[in-house]
Amino acid sequence: MRTLWKRAALGAAATALLALSLPAGGSAEEARNGGVLRMIAHPEPPTLMLGLNQQGPTQFVAGKIYEGLLTYGPDLQPRPHLAESWEISEDGLVYTFHLRRNVRWHDGQPFTAKDVVFSATDFLAKVHPRARGHFGRAEKIEALDDHTVRMTLKAPFAPFIMGFETSSAPMIPAHVYEGTDYQTNPANQTPIGTGPFKLADWKRGAFIRLERNADYWQAGKPDLDGLNFVIVPDAASRALAFETGEVDVLRGGDVEYFDVQRLAASDGVTETRAGYEMLSPTMWVQFNLRSAPMDDARFRRAVMHAIDRQFIVDNLWFGFAKPSAGPIASTTPFYDEKALVTYDYDLKKAEALLDEMGLKKGPDGVRTTVRFLPLPYGETYIRLGEYIRQQLEQIGIRTQTVATDHAGWAKRLGDWDYDLSLNLLYQYGDPSLGVERAYVSTNLVKGSPSANVSGLNDPEVDRLFREAAVATDRETRAALFSDLQHRISDQAYFGYLIEVQFPTLYRSGIENLVTGATGLNGEMEDVRLPKR
């Protein structure tokens, strides 16, 4: 029976896996002997145009196509990339970037300062929820010559230098997008970046193939011939593909967390939890604060009392997570545990709060009904949604579950078309970069699940974020962020659940797979396969 199940599981992905067994260029003769690294794209990204979409699956694949001015090490210190050097003025207002001179877009056109200015002041300012706020702090962004860009800030902003990694500020080709409708530009289907890999083929629902960029600006790199991403719909088949050697790498979330330790114990397999220091993802219940009963803090507190976070850590994430209680992850700067208002697991407290609101149980035991939009990132996340649904029903909150795929979830959340949802927020090394965007009223814009989609409009929250962003000394910023953590957790604007860890499993002997603070989302130009 076990053998039959294995055959069936492999058959579901046979077409994709067979296609991915070839070099990215399409024939064995075209290979450079660096080989092809085989991975899994789960869930399938809605697009590879990283400027328009920054969800995790898009970052993972498109992070090899596009590049930013800088990269960041595990210590969160900036490293040169498309910018080979930079200077910051003593008053913290002027940032001058010196660009590399031998960089070309995938269509052969040169990368220049014009592209940086266009990306920062036009494209990303219009469509990228994080970059909009980041570059909005600049009074002026100008090209001094073809390879020098000067950014002058309106006021000092200490973490400004942290906002130039690929997903936060992907460089966009001005000659392709200038004067066009960014959302409908045909180039979105065949992305043009400066990265070490180019899109070779994408068969929706089956695979994505990237090929080596032979004109990459780093001489002799990448070593690999290509990167192949298979799209496999269920976790059991993904685990089996790794076990049978059809794929070389598993990201956190590719397989069930209870399978990670089993697979890691296999011969020839290495596990690492390194990388993702910049992301430090936090999972939460998202409330749509625009409508009742979500607009009442007592309702939100009741939801929090109804959820056992340790149960989620132990039984759904199998230890690859820790309970969360506030907006700033414990792994990032300015986290203050003492400032947080916490909500212990207590169904009686939850019901008392709902009674106090006047949400009494009807004859059927139901107090109210809400639309619930789970996060469709895979089986673990689906089970989390089911657990949340069951817990809410215990206190009389009936949920109408809205089943959708990854793209549908993003659209509904971005359009504010939900009551409760689940979301995963990346922190990006500083609260003013990765956290602020989901809370401040200036980011109340439709269209992106990464913006302020909850409808939060609290002048005190806005003030604290604003003052913390421009404070020039760490002590002042720390005090402001402590007040912020207290305010947000006290009002239960979000239902914090867990801080998620992303373990990576890979074939032993693969070199330089995880080298930076964004883990497998990095460019992978230095990856080398073991010689066969």
Short mmCIF file of C-alpha atoms in Angstrom, two decimals:
data_model
loop_
_atom_site.label_atom_id
_atom_site.label_comp_id
_atom_site.label_asym_id
_atom_site.label_seq_id
_atom_site.Cartn_x
_atom_site.Cartn_y
_atom_site.Cartn_z
CA MET A 1 0.00 0.00 0.00
CA ARG A 2 2.86 2.35 0.86
CA THR A 3 4.45 1.68 -2.57
CA LEU A 4 1.18 2.38 -4.38
CA TRP A 5 0.77 5.66 -2.48
CA LYS A 6 4.27 6.71 -3.41
CA ARG A 7 3.64 6.00 -7.07
CA ALA A 8 0.42 8.00 -7.01
CA ALA A 9 2.05 10.93 -5.28
CA LEU A 10 4.91 11.04 -7.76
CA GLY A 11 2.51 10.72 -10.67
CA ALA A 12 0.77 13.95 -9.64
CA ALA A 13 3.98 15.88 -10.28
CA ALA A 14 5.55 13.70 -12.97
CA THR A 15 5.28 16.19 -15.82
CA ALA A 16 6.85 18.98 -13.83
CA LEU A 17 9.63 16.85 -12.40
CA LEU A 18 10.50 15.40 -15.78
CA ALA A 19 10.71 18.87 -17.31
CA LEU A 20 12.92 20.03 -14.47
CA SER A 21 15.40 17.23 -14.96
CA LEU A 22 16.84 19.08 -17.97
CA PRO A 23 19.22 22.04 -17.73
CA ALA A 24 17.45 25.39 -17.62
CA GLY A 25 18.65 26.22 -21.12
CA GLY A 26 16.78 23.20 -22.45
CA SER A 27 19.46 20.77 -23.63
CA ALA A 28 22.37 18.89 -22.13
CA GLU A 29 24.75 20.46 -24.67
CA GLU A 30 24.03 23.96 -23.33
CA ALA A 31 25.01 23.09 -19.77
CA ARG A 32 28.15 24.67 -18.28
CA ASN A 33 28.61 21.71 -15.90
CA GLY A 34 27.54 23.83 -12.95
CA GLY A 35 24.31 21.88 -12.91
CA VAL A 36 20.73 22.83 -12.14
CA LEU A 37 19.49 23.40 -8.61
CA ARG A 38 15.99 21.93 -8.20
CA MET A 39 13.58 23.45 -5.71
CA ILE A 40 9.84 23.82 -5.03
CA ALA A 41 7.75 26.94 -5.58
CA HIS A 42 4.96 26.65 -3.03
CA PRO A 43 2.49 28.13 -3.35
CA GLU A 44 2.89 29.11 -6.98
CA PRO A 45 3.67 32.85 -7.18
CA PRO A 46 0.91 34.96 -8.76
CA THR A 47 3.54 36.90 -10.73
CA LEU A 48 7.31 37.24 -10.99
CA MET A 49 7.20 41.04 -11.29
CA LEU A 50 8.71 41.75 -7.87
CA GLY A 51 8.03 45.46 -8.02
CA LEU A 52 4.28 44.79 -8.17
CA ASN A 53 4.08 41.85 -5.76
CA GLN A 54 6.23 41.16 -2.69
CA GLN A 55 4.54 38.05 -1.31
CA GLY A 56 6.82 35.26 -0.10
CA PRO A 57 6.56 32.98 -3.17
CA THR A 58 7.28 35.90 -5.51
CA GLN A 59 10.28 36.97 -3.43
CA PHE A 60 11.65 33.42 -3.48
CA VAL A 61 11.66 33.00 -7.26
CA ALA A 62 11.96 36.59 -8.52
CA GLY A 63 14.73 37.38 -6.03
CA LYS A 64 17.08 35.71 -8.49
CA ILE A 65 15.84 37.83 -11.44
CA TYR A 66 15.79 41.28 -9.82
CA GLU A 67 18.40 42.93 -7.58
CA GLY A 68 18.66 45.79 -5.14
CA LEU A 69 21.44 48.28 -4.50
CA LEU A 70 22.54 46.39 -1.36
CA THR A 71 22.35 43.01 0.30
CA TYR A 72 22.58 42.28 4.04
CA GLY A 73 24.49 39.78 6.12
CA PRO A 74 23.14 37.71 9.02
CA ASP A 75 24.30 40.56 11.28
CA LEU A 76 21.96 42.87 9.27
CA GLN A 77 24.91 44.95 8.12
CA PRO A 78 24.67 46.27 4.52
CA ARG A 79 26.86 44.80 1.79
CA PRO A 80 27.63 46.27 -1.65
CA HIS A 81 25.64 44.93 -4.59
CA LEU A 82 24.43 47.05 -7.53
CA ALA A 83 25.91 49.92 -5.54
CA GLU A 84 29.59 49.22 -5.07
CA SER A 85 29.97 51.87 -2.34
CA TRP A 86 28.09 54.64 -0.57
CA GLU A 87 28.58 57.57 1.79
CA ILE A 88 26.29 59.02 4.45
CA SER A 89 26.68 62.65 5.48
CA GLU A 90 27.47 63.46 9.10
CA ASP A 91 24.02 64.96 9.64
CA GLY A 92 22.36 61.77 8.33
CA LEU A 93 20.51 63.59 5.58
CA VAL A 94 22.46 62.78 2.40
CA TYR A 95 23.10 59.28 1.02
CA THR A 96 25.31 59.02 -2.05
CA PHE A 97 25.42 55.70 -3.93
CA HIS A 98 28.12 54.81 -6.46
CA LEU A 99 26.79 52.27 -8.96
CA ARG A 100 28.72 49.50 -10.69
CA ARG A 101 29.61 50.34 -14.28
CA ASN A 102 29.36 46.91 -15.91
CA VAL A 103 25.74 46.02 -15.11
CA ARG A 104 23.24 45.28 -17.88
CA TRP A 105 19.56 44.46 -17.87
CA HIS A 106 18.57 41.06 -19.22
CA ASP A 107 17.65 42.70 -22.55
CA GLY A 108 21.20 44.06 -22.91
CA GLN A 109 20.54 47.69 -22.01
CA PRO A 110 22.89 49.30 -19.43
CA PHE A 111 21.79 49.80 -15.84
CA THR A 112 22.32 53.46 -14.87
CA ALA A 113 21.42 56.05 -12.29
CA LYS A 114 18.32 56.86 -14.34
CA ASP A 115 16.93 53.42 -13.44
CA VAL A 116 17.54 54.03 -9.74
CA VAL A 117 15.81 57.42 -9.79
CA PHE A 118 12.89 56.03 -11.80
CA SER A 119 12.52 53.04 -9.48
CA ALA A 120 12.62 55.10 -6.28
CA THR A 121 10.61 58.16 -7.27
CA ASP A 122 8.13 56.77 -9.79
CA PHE A 123 7.53 53.04 -10.09
CA LEU A 124 8.01 51.86 -6.49
CA ALA A 125 6.52 55.05 -5.05
CA LYS A 126 3.27 54.22 -6.82
CA VAL A 127 2.93 50.46 -6.40
CA HIS A 128 5.18 49.20 -3.57
CA PRO A 129 3.72 49.61 -0.04
CA ARG A 130 7.07 49.52 1.78
CA ALA A 131 9.11 51.47 -0.74
CA ARG A 132 6.42 54.16 -0.89
CA GLY A 133 7.04 55.07 2.73
CA HIS A 134 10.78 54.51 2.54
CA PHE A 135 11.54 56.75 -0.42
CA GLY A 136 8.81 59.16 0.64
CA ARG A 137 11.22 60.28 3.35
CA ALA A 138 13.46 61.78 0.68
CA GLU A 139 13.26 65.45 -0.25
CA LYS A 140 15.10 64.76 -3.48
CA ILE A 141 16.50 61.75 -5.33
CA GLU A 142 18.73 62.71 -8.23
CA ALA A 143 21.29 61.33 -10.66
CA LEU A 144 24.59 63.21 -10.41
CA ASP A 145 25.90 61.27 -13.40
CA ASP A 146 25.21 57.88 -14.99
CA HIS A 147 26.68 56.02 -12.04
CA THR A 148 26.05 58.25 -9.02
CA VAL A 149 22.75 58.78 -7.18
CA ARG A 150 22.21 61.22 -4.33
CA MET A 151 19.27 60.86 -1.95
CA THR A 152 18.58 63.81 0.34
CA LEU A 153 16.19 63.14 3.20
CA LYS A 154 13.66 65.54 4.69
CA ALA A 155 14.84 64.56 8.16
CA PRO A 156 17.34 62.05 9.54
CA PHE A 157 16.05 58.48 9.39
CA ALA A 158 18.41 56.01 11.05
CA PRO A 159 17.22 52.80 9.31
CA PHE A 160 17.17 54.32 5.82
CA ILE A 161 20.23 52.30 4.81
CA MET A 162 18.32 49.10 5.67
CA GLY A 163 15.76 49.55 2.91
CA PHE A 164 17.69 48.55 -0.20
CA GLU A 165 17.51 44.76 -0.35
CA THR A 166 15.88 43.23 -3.40
CA SER A 167 12.28 42.80 -2.26
CA SER A 168 12.20 46.15 -0.46
CA ALA A 169 13.60 48.14 -3.40
CA PRO A 170 13.96 46.04 -6.55
CA MET A 171 15.53 48.02 -9.37
CA ILE A 172 13.14 48.43 -12.31
CA PRO A 173 14.23 49.16 -15.92
CA ALA A 174 13.14 52.69 -16.82
CA HIS A 175 13.39 52.02 -20.54
CA VAL A 176 10.79 49.25 -20.23
CA TYR A 177 8.28 50.85 -17.85
CA GLU A 178 8.58 54.61 -18.17
CA GLY A 179 5.34 56.10 -19.49
CA THR A 180 3.39 52.82 -19.33
CA ASP A 181 0.63 51.37 -17.17
CA TYR A 182 2.76 49.45 -14.69
CA GLN A 183 0.04 46.94 -13.83
CA THR A 184 -0.61 45.91 -17.44
CA ASN A 185 2.81 46.30 -19.04
CA PRO A 186 3.50 43.12 -21.11
CA ALA A 187 6.98 42.92 -19.57
CA ASN A 188 5.31 41.76 -16.34
CA GLN A 189 4.96 38.35 -18.03
CA THR A 190 8.64 38.18 -18.98
CA PRO A 191 10.41 40.05 -16.16
CA ILE A 192 13.58 41.94 -17.00
CA GLY A 193 16.07 42.36 -14.16
CA THR A 194 19.82 42.50 -13.64
CA GLY A 195 20.05 39.32 -11.58
CA PRO A 196 22.14 36.18 -12.08
CA PHE A 197 19.20 34.26 -13.57
CA LYS A 198 16.60 34.96 -16.27
CA LEU A 199 13.16 33.50 -16.84
CA ALA A 200 13.38 30.63 -19.35
CA ASP A 201 9.95 28.99 -19.09
CA TRP A 202 6.88 29.01 -16.86
CA LYS A 203 4.19 26.39 -17.24
CA ARG A 204 1.45 27.45 -14.86
CA GLY A 205 0.66 24.79 -12.30
CA ALA A 206 3.70 22.72 -13.23
CA PHE A 207 7.10 24.43 -13.12
CA ILE A 208 9.18 27.60 -13.43
CA ARG A 209 12.63 27.43 -15.03
CA LEU A 210 15.29 30.10 -14.70
CA GLU A 211 18.45 30.03 -16.82
CA ARG A 212 21.91 31.39 -16.16
CA ASN A 213 22.45 35.04 -17.10
CA ALA A 214 25.60 34.71 -19.23
CA ASP A 215 26.14 38.49 -19.09
CA TYR A 216 25.90 38.80 -15.32
CA TRP A 217 28.02 41.61 -13.90
CA GLN A 218 29.88 39.33 -11.46
CA ALA A 219 32.49 37.65 -13.65
CA GLY A 220 32.23 33.87 -13.72
CA LYS A 221 28.95 33.82 -11.82
CA PRO A 222 26.56 32.22 -11.38
CA ASP A 223 28.19 28.82 -11.32
CA LEU A 224 24.85 27.06 -11.82
CA ASP A 225 23.33 26.52 -15.26
CA GLY A 226 19.92 27.30 -13.87
CA LEU A 227 17.30 27.08 -11.16
CA ASN A 228 14.22 24.92 -11.56
CA PHE A 229 11.12 25.23 -9.39
CA VAL A 230 8.54 22.47 -9.42
CA ILE A 231 4.97 23.28 -8.39
CA VAL A 232 3.51 20.38 -6.40
CA PRO A 233 0.11 20.87 -4.78
CA ASP A 234 0.36 18.72 -1.64
CA ALA A 235 2.91 18.38 1.13
CA ALA A 236 3.15 14.58 0.96
CA SER A 237 4.21 14.72 -2.69
CA ARG A 238 6.69 17.49 -1.95
CA ALA A 239 8.27 15.45 0.83
CA LEU A 240 8.42 12.42 -1.45
CA ALA A 241 10.05 14.43 -4.24
CA PHE A 242 12.83 15.34 -1.80
CA GLU A 243 13.16 11.80 -0.45
CA THR A 244 13.49 10.34 -3.94
CA GLY A 245 16.06 12.93 -5.01
CA GLU A 246 13.83 14.77 -7.51
CA VAL A 247 14.41 18.09 -5.72
CA ASP A 248 17.48 19.29 -3.88
CA VAL A 249 16.08 21.87 -1.43
CA LEU A 250 13.06 22.30 0.82
CA ARG A 251 12.10 25.67 2.24
CA GLY A 252 10.24 26.15 5.49
CA GLY A 253 6.60 25.42 4.70
CA ASP A 254 7.30 23.17 1.71
CA VAL A 255 6.57 20.10 3.79
CA GLU A 256 4.68 19.45 6.99
CA TYR A 257 6.64 20.55 10.03
CA PHE A 258 6.33 17.08 11.54
CA ASP A 259 8.24 15.81 8.49
CA VAL A 260 11.16 18.21 8.85
CA GLN A 261 12.98 16.35 11.61
CA ARG A 262 12.39 13.00 9.90
CA LEU A 263 13.80 14.21 6.59
CA ALA A 264 16.68 16.05 8.30
CA ALA A 265 17.79 12.74 9.85
CA SER A 266 18.16 11.13 6.42
CA ASP A 267 21.62 10.34 5.06
CA GLY A 268 23.09 13.10 2.92
CA VAL A 269 20.70 15.79 4.17
CA THR A 270 21.66 19.00 5.95
CA GLU A 271 19.30 21.23 7.96
CA THR A 272 19.85 24.90 8.75
CA ARG A 273 17.78 27.55 10.46
CA ALA A 274 20.15 30.30 9.36
CA GLY A 275 18.93 33.08 7.12
CA TYR A 276 15.75 35.14 7.33
CA GLU A 277 17.21 37.32 10.10
CA MET A 278 15.90 40.34 8.21
CA LEU A 279 12.44 38.84 7.79
CA SER A 280 11.65 37.39 11.26
CA PRO A 281 8.05 36.60 10.22
CA THR A 282 5.19 37.07 12.67
CA MET A 283 1.79 35.36 12.21
CA TRP A 284 -1.38 37.10 13.33
CA VAL A 285 -5.15 37.21 13.15
CA GLN A 286 -6.04 40.20 10.98
CA PHE A 287 -9.17 42.12 12.04
CA ASN A 288 -11.04 44.35 9.61
CA LEU A 289 -11.49 47.26 12.01
CA ARG A 290 -13.91 49.09 9.72
CA SER A 291 -16.99 47.11 10.76
CA ALA A 292 -18.65 45.62 13.82
CA PRO A 293 -17.94 43.68 15.89
CA MET A 294 -14.24 43.85 14.90
CA ASP A 295 -14.19 47.56 15.71
CA ASP A 296 -14.71 46.82 19.42
CA ALA A 297 -11.54 46.10 21.42
CA ARG A 298 -13.49 43.75 23.68
CA PHE A 299 -14.31 41.51 20.72
CA ARG A 300 -10.67 41.44 19.65
CA ARG A 301 -9.50 40.66 23.17
CA ALA A 302 -12.07 37.87 23.38
CA VAL A 303 -10.68 36.31 20.21
CA MET A 304 -7.20 36.42 21.72
CA HIS A 305 -8.33 34.76 24.95
CA ALA A 306 -9.89 31.98 22.85
CA ILE A 307 -6.60 30.95 21.21
CA ASP A 308 -3.92 28.78 22.78
CA ARG A 309 -0.66 29.93 21.19
CA GLN A 310 1.44 27.22 22.80
CA PHE A 311 -0.87 24.63 21.29
CA ILE A 312 -0.17 26.13 17.86
CA VAL A 313 3.59 26.01 18.46
CA ASP A 314 3.56 22.43 19.76
CA ASN A 315 0.93 20.76 17.59
CA LEU A 316 0.89 22.66 14.31
CA TRP A 317 4.46 23.99 13.96
CA PHE A 318 6.07 21.18 15.99
CA GLY A 319 8.44 23.54 17.76
CA PHE A 320 9.50 25.58 14.70
CA ALA A 321 7.88 28.69 16.15
CA LYS A 322 7.38 30.57 19.41
CA PRO A 323 4.35 32.39 20.84
CA SER A 324 3.99 36.03 19.84
CA ALA A 325 2.32 38.85 21.74
CA GLY A 326 3.10 42.09 19.92
CA PRO A 327 3.99 43.88 16.70
CA ILE A 328 7.79 43.61 16.97
CA ALA A 329 9.39 40.18 16.74
CA SER A 330 11.60 39.13 19.63
CA THR A 331 14.46 38.55 17.17
CA THR A 332 14.55 42.16 15.95
CA PRO A 333 15.65 45.46 17.54
CA PHE A 334 13.40 47.35 20.00
CA TYR A 335 11.35 44.35 21.13
CA ASP A 336 10.16 45.04 24.71
CA GLU A 337 8.44 42.12 26.43
CA LYS A 338 7.64 44.22 29.51
CA ALA A 339 5.63 46.72 27.46
CA LEU A 340 3.24 44.12 26.08
CA VAL A 341 -0.30 43.45 27.24
CA THR A 342 -0.83 39.70 26.90
CA TYR A 343 -3.93 37.53 26.64
CA ASP A 344 -3.81 34.15 28.32
CA TYR A 345 -5.81 31.23 26.98
CA ASP A 346 -9.08 31.49 28.91
CA LEU A 347 -12.42 30.75 27.27
CA LYS A 348 -14.35 32.09 30.29
CA LYS A 349 -12.65 35.48 29.99
CA ALA A 350 -13.43 35.48 26.28
CA GLU A 351 -17.12 34.78 26.84
CA ALA A 352 -17.35 37.40 29.60
CA LEU A 353 -16.01 40.05 27.24
CA LEU A 354 -18.55 39.11 24.57
CA ASP A 355 -21.35 39.17 27.15
CA GLU A 356 -20.19 42.63 28.23
CA MET A 357 -20.50 43.80 24.63
CA GLY A 358 -24.08 42.58 24.48
CA LEU A 359 -23.23 39.77 22.06
CA LYS A 360 -25.40 37.18 23.80
CA LYS A 361 -25.72 33.62 22.59
CA GLY A 362 -28.84 32.77 20.63
CA PRO A 363 -30.77 29.52 20.93
CA ASP A 364 -28.26 27.93 18.57
CA GLY A 365 -25.33 29.09 20.71
CA VAL A 366 -24.22 31.66 18.14
CA ARG A 367 -23.46 35.25 19.13
CA THR A 368 -22.38 36.61 15.75
CA THR A 369 -21.18 35.43 12.33
CA VAL A 370 -18.03 36.71 10.60
CA ARG A 371 -16.36 36.01 7.24
CA PHE A 372 -13.05 34.23 7.81
CA LEU A 373 -10.30 34.29 5.16
CA PRO A 374 -7.62 31.69 6.04
CA LEU A 375 -4.09 31.90 4.65
CA PRO A 376 -3.74 29.27 1.84
CA TYR A 377 0.02 28.69 2.20
CA GLY A 378 -0.25 24.93 2.61
CA GLU A 379 -1.50 22.23 4.92
CA THR A 380 -0.05 23.65 8.15
CA TYR A 381 -1.65 27.03 7.50
CA ILE A 382 -4.94 25.40 6.53
CA ARG A 383 -4.95 23.50 9.82
CA LEU A 384 -4.21 26.75 11.65
CA GLY A 385 -7.29 28.26 10.03
CA GLU A 386 -9.37 25.27 11.07
CA TYR A 387 -8.07 25.52 14.64
CA ILE A 388 -8.95 29.22 14.80
CA ARG A 389 -12.43 28.46 13.44
CA GLN A 390 -13.04 25.75 16.06
CA GLN A 391 -11.84 27.95 18.91
CA LEU A 392 -14.06 30.86 17.89
CA GLU A 393 -17.10 28.60 17.65
CA GLN A 394 -16.48 27.49 21.25
CA ILE A 395 -17.21 31.06 22.37
CA GLY A 396 -20.16 31.56 20.05
CA ILE A 397 -18.47 33.21 17.04
CA ARG A 398 -19.57 31.43 13.89
CA THR A 399 -17.25 31.74 10.89
CA GLN A 400 -18.14 31.64 7.23
CA THR A 401 -14.87 30.35 5.80
CA VAL A 402 -13.92 31.90 2.46
CA ALA A 403 -11.90 29.29 0.56
CA THR A 404 -9.55 30.74 -2.04
CA ASP A 405 -6.14 30.26 -3.57
CA HIS A 406 -3.07 32.34 -2.83
CA ALA A 407 -3.83 34.99 -5.44
CA GLY A 408 -7.46 35.20 -4.35
CA TRP A 409 -6.46 35.61 -0.72
CA ALA A 410 -4.13 38.48 -1.62
CA LYS A 411 -6.81 40.21 -3.68
CA ARG A 412 -9.50 39.93 -1.02
CA LEU A 413 -7.16 41.16 1.69
CA GLY A 414 -5.88 44.00 -0.49
CA ASP A 415 -9.46 44.97 -1.35
CA TRP A 416 -10.47 44.89 2.36
CA ASP A 417 -13.04 42.20 1.53
CA TYR A 418 -12.96 40.15 4.75
CA ASP A 419 -13.83 40.27 8.46
CA LEU A 420 -11.09 38.09 9.94
CA SER A 421 -8.04 36.72 8.18
CA LEU A 422 -4.59 35.31 8.87
CA ASN A 423 -1.45 37.07 7.73
CA LEU A 424 2.32 36.74 7.95
CA LEU A 425 4.37 39.94 8.29
CA TYR A 426 8.07 40.26 7.53
CA GLN A 427 9.91 42.69 9.83
CA TYR A 428 12.84 43.79 7.60
CA GLY A 429 15.29 44.50 10.39
CA ASP A 430 13.68 47.63 11.86
CA PRO A 431 10.10 48.46 12.93
CA SER A 432 10.11 51.63 10.83
CA LEU A 433 10.68 49.51 7.72
CA GLY A 434 8.78 46.26 8.10
CA VAL A 435 6.20 46.91 10.82
CA GLU A 436 5.03 50.50 10.34
CA ARG A 437 3.51 49.84 6.90
CA ALA A 438 0.72 47.67 8.39
CA TYR A 439 -0.30 50.18 11.06
CA VAL A 440 -0.07 53.79 9.92
CA SER A 441 -2.99 55.64 8.38
CA THR A 442 -0.79 57.03 5.59
CA ASN A 443 -0.63 53.49 4.19
CA LEU A 444 -4.40 52.98 4.03
CA VAL A 445 -4.31 52.13 0.34
CA LYS A 446 -6.19 49.40 -1.48
CA GLY A 447 -4.59 46.81 -3.70
CA SER A 448 -1.80 45.26 -1.61
CA PRO A 449 -2.01 42.70 1.23
CA SER A 450 1.22 44.23 2.59
CA ALA A 451 -0.26 47.68 3.24
CA ASN A 452 -2.55 48.78 6.11
CA VAL A 453 -5.45 46.50 5.19
CA SER A 454 -6.96 46.38 8.69
CA GLY A 455 -8.24 49.96 8.55
CA LEU A 456 -6.27 50.98 11.63
CA ASN A 457 -6.46 54.74 12.04
CA ASP A 458 -5.12 55.65 15.47
CA PRO A 459 -3.48 59.11 15.75
CA GLU A 460 -1.42 57.95 18.73
CA VAL A 461 -0.05 54.98 16.79
CA ASP A 462 0.72 57.28 13.86
CA ARG A 463 2.53 59.74 16.17
CA LEU A 464 4.65 57.08 17.85
CA PHE A 465 5.72 55.54 14.55
CA ARG A 466 6.43 58.98 13.10
CA GLU A 467 8.57 60.15 16.02
CA ALA A 468 10.41 56.82 16.31
CA ALA A 469 11.32 56.97 12.63
CA VAL A 470 13.05 60.35 12.87
CA ALA A 471 14.58 60.05 16.35
CA THR A 472 18.36 60.19 16.08
CA ASP A 473 19.39 58.26 19.20
CA ARG A 474 18.62 54.66 20.06
CA GLU A 475 17.33 55.37 23.57
CA THR A 476 14.63 57.70 22.31
CA ARG A 477 13.59 55.25 19.61
CA ALA A 478 13.48 52.41 22.14
CA ALA A 479 11.19 54.40 24.48
CA LEU A 480 8.83 55.31 21.64
CA PHE A 481 8.68 51.73 20.38
CA SER A 482 7.97 50.50 23.92
CA ASP A 483 5.01 52.88 24.15
CA LEU A 484 3.91 51.70 20.72
CA GLN A 485 4.02 48.02 21.67
CA HIS A 486 1.96 48.76 24.77
CA ARG A 487 -0.64 50.79 22.86
CA ILE A 488 -1.10 48.25 20.06
CA SER A 489 -1.23 45.17 22.29
CA ASP A 490 -3.55 46.87 24.79
CA GLN A 491 -6.04 47.69 22.04
CA ALA A 492 -5.57 44.23 20.46
CA TYR A 493 -5.59 45.78 17.01
CA PHE A 494 -4.05 42.52 15.79
CA GLY A 495 -4.31 39.03 17.19
CA TYR A 496 -0.68 37.96 17.51
CA LEU A 497 -0.13 34.21 17.30
CA ILE A 498 3.43 33.01 16.65
CA GLU A 499 6.86 33.94 15.37
CA VAL A 500 7.54 31.49 12.54
CA GLN A 501 10.88 29.82 11.85
CA PHE A 502 11.87 28.70 8.35
CA PRO A 503 14.07 25.58 8.46
CA THR A 504 15.88 24.74 5.21
CA LEU A 505 16.70 21.17 4.18
CA TYR A 506 19.14 20.49 1.37
CA ARG A 507 21.47 17.90 -0.11
CA SER A 508 24.73 17.81 1.79
CA GLY A 509 27.55 19.19 -0.30
CA ILE A 510 25.60 22.09 -1.80
CA GLU A 511 27.69 25.19 -1.07
CA ASN A 512 26.68 28.78 -0.28
CA LEU A 513 22.96 28.11 -0.30
CA VAL A 514 22.06 30.41 2.60
CA THR A 515 24.50 33.32 2.97
CA GLY A 516 22.42 36.41 3.76
CA ALA A 517 19.69 37.73 5.99
CA THR A 518 16.88 36.93 3.54
CA GLY A 519 17.63 33.20 3.37
CA LEU A 520 16.56 31.42 0.19
CA ASN A 521 15.04 34.64 -1.14
CA GLY A 522 18.56 35.81 -2.01
CA GLU A 523 20.14 35.92 -5.48
CA MET A 524 21.96 32.54 -5.24
CA GLU A 525 24.78 33.66 -7.54
CA ASP A 526 27.34 31.88 -5.32
CA VAL A 527 25.58 28.51 -5.00
CA ARG A 528 27.61 25.50 -6.12
CA LEU A 529 26.45 21.91 -6.48
CA PRO A 530 28.68 19.02 -5.41
CA LYS A 531 30.59 17.47 -8.27
CA ARG A 532 28.95 14.28 -9.42
#
